[in-house]
Every structure is written in structure tokens, then in C-alpha cells.
mmCIF file of C-alpha atoms and ligand atoms in Angstrom:
data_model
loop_
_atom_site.group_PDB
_atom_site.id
_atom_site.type_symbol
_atom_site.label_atom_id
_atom_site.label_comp_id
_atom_site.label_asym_id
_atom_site.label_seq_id
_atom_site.Cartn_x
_atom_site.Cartn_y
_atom_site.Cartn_z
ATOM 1 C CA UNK A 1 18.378 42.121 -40.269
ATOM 2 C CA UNK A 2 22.164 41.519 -38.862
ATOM 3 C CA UNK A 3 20.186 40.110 -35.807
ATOM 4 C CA UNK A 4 18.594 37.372 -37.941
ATOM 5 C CA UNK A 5 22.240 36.516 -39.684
ATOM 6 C CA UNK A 6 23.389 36.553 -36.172
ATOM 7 C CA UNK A 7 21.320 34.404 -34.609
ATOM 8 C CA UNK A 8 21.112 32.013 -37.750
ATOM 9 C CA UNK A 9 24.886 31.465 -37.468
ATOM 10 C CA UNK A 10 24.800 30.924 -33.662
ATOM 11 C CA UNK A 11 21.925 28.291 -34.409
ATOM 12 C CA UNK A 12 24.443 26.804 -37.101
ATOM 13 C CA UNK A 13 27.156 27.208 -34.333
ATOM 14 C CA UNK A 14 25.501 25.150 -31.684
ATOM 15 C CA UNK A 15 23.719 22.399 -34.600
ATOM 16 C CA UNK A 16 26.883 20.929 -35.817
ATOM 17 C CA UNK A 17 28.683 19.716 -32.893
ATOM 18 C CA UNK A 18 25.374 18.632 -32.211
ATOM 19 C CA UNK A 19 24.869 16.491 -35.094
ATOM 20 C CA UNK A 20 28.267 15.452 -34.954
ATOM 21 C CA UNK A 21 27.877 13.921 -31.433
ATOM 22 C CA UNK A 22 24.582 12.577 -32.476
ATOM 23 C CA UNK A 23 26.247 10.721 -35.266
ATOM 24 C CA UNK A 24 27.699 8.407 -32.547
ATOM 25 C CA UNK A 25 24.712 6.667 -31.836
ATOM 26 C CA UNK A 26 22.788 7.511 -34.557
ATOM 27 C CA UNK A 27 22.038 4.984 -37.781
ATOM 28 C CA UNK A 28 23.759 6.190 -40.640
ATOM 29 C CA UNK A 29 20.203 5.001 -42.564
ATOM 30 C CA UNK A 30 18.765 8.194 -40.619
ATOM 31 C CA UNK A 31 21.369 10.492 -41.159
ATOM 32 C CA UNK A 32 20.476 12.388 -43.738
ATOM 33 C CA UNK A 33 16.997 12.457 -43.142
ATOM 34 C CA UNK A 34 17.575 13.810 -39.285
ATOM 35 C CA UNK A 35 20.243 16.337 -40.800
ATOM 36 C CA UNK A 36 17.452 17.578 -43.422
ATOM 37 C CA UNK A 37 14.861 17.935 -40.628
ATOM 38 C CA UNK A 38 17.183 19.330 -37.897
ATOM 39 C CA UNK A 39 18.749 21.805 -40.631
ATOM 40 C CA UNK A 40 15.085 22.923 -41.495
ATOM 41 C CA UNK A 41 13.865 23.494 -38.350
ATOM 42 C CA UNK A 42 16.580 24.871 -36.227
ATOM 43 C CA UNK A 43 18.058 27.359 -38.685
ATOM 44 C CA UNK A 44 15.796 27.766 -41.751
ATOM 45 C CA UNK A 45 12.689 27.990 -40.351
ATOM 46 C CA UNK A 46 13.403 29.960 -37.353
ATOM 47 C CA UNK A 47 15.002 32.909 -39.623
ATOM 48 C CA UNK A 48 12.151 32.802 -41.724
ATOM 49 C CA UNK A 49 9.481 33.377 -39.148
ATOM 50 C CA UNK A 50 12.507 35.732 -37.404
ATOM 51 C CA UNK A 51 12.184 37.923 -41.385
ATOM 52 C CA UNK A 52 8.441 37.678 -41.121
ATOM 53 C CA UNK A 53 8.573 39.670 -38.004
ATOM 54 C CA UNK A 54 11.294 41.781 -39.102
ATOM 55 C CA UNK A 55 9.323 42.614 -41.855
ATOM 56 C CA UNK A 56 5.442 42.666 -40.124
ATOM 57 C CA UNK A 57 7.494 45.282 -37.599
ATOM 58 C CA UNK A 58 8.842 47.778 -40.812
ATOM 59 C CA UNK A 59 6.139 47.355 -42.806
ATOM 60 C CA UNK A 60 4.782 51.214 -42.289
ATOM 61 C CA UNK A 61 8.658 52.057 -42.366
ATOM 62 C CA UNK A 62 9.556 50.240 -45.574
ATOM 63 C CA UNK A 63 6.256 51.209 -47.594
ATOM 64 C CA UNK A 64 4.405 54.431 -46.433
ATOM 65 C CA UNK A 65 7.546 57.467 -45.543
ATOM 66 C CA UNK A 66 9.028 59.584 -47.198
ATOM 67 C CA UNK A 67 12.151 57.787 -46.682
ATOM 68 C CA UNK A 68 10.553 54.777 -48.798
ATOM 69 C CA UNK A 69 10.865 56.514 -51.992
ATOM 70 C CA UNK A 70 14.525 57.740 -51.212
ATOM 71 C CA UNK A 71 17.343 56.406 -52.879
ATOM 72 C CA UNK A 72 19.490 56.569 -49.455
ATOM 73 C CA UNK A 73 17.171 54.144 -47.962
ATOM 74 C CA UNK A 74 18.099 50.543 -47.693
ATOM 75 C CA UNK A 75 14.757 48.449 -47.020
ATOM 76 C CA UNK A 76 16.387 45.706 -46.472
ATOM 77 C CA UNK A 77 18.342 46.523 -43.034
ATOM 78 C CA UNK A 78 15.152 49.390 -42.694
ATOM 79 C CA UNK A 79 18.377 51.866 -42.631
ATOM 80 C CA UNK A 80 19.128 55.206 -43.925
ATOM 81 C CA UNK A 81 22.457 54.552 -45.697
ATOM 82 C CA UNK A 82 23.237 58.641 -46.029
ATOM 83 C CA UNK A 83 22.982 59.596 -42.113
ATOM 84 C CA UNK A 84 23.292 55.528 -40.817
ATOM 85 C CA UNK A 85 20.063 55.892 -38.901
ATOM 86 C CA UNK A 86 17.031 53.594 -38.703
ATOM 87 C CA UNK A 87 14.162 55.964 -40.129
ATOM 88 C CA UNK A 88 10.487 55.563 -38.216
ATOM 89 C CA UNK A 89 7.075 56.512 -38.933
ATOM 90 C CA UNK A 90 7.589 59.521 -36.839
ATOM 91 C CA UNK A 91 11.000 59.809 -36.925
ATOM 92 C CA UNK A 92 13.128 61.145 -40.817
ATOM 93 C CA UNK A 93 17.171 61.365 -39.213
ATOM 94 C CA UNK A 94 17.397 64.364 -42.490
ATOM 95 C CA UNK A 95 14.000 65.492 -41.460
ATOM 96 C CA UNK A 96 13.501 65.656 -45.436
ATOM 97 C CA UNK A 97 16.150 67.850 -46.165
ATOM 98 C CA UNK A 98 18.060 65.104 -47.660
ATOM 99 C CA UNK A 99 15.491 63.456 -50.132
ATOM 100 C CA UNK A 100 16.337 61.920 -53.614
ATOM 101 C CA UNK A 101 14.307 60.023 -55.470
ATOM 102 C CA UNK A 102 14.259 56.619 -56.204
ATOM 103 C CA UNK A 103 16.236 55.642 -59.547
HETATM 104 S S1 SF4 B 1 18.272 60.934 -46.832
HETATM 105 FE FE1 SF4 B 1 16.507 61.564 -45.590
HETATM 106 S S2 SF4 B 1 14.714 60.905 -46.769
HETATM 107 FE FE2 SF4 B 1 16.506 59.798 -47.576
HETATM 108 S S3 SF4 B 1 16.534 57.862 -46.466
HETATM 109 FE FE3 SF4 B 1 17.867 59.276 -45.368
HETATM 110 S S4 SF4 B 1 16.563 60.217 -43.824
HETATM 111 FE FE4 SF4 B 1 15.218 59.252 -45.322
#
């Protein structure tokens, strides 16, 4: 997940001196509508398909371990917040030890 952040802001990083040179020869009339469009696809939609993946590629983690149902277990970084591992499907860091349930 910190990937997607970080590669979201280095998108953002390289887009606005971008649009800011472009609004040298650009038509103001087009402005927004290029910002809108550039903003959509060169950040937004590029971390959404980036989460889809993220999420395609944890999908075993996040729903069918034993970490899943642990209240250590962060599903949104796929992280075990207790030992600061990244749980797999054949791989618990407490080896069970560790469980609590959810809520
Ligand atoms: S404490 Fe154990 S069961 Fe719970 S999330 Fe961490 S590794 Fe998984």
C-alpha cells in the first residue's frame, strides 16, 4: 500500500510542473478540462488499477488465514501490526501463537 501512496505522489510530483509549463501555450478555455483529464489519468486512475492489483495479489492473504480473523492484522497494508511482518498463505510470523479475535 505505501508503494501506491508513493508512486501516486511522485506522479503528482512530476504532473504539476508539467501542467504549469503547459499553461504557457495552452488556452486558458482548455485548462480546466486538460487539468481534469490529466489529473484522472496520470494519478487517479493509475492508483486505482495499482489497488486492484494490490488487492487481486492479497486476496487469499486478506480473506482465507488465520491471520484474517486476528485483531493484529491490518488488511489494509496486508501487515501484521503485533510482530510488523507481512503474513502469507503459507507463512503466520506468530505461527498462531499470537491469535486474538476480531472485535
Ligand atoms: S498475531 Fe499472529 S495471527 Fe495475529 S496477525 Fe499477527 S501473525 Fe497473524
Amino acid at each position: 500500500m505505501g508503494a501506491i501512496v508513493y508512486w501516486t505522489l511522485i506522479r503528482i510530483a512530476i504532473l504539476i510542473p508539467v501542467l504549469w509549463i503547459a499553461t504557457e501555450w495552452m488556452d486558458y478555455k482548455f485548462w480546466w478540462t486538460i487539468l481534469i483529464m490529466s489529473v484522472y489519468g496520470v494519478v487517479i486512475y493509475p492508483a486505482y488499477l495499482q489497488y486492484r492489483i494490490f488487492r487481486e495479489k492479497n486476496n487469499q492473504v486478506i480473506f482465507d488465514t488465520l491471520c484474517s480473523s486476528c485483531k493484529s492484522f491490518d488488511e489494509t497494508a496486508v501487515i501484521c501490526m503485533k510482530y510488523d511482518e507481512h503474513p502469507k498463505v503459507d507463512y503466520i510470523p506468530c505461527e498462531g501463537i499470537d491469535w486474538e479475535p476480531k472485535g
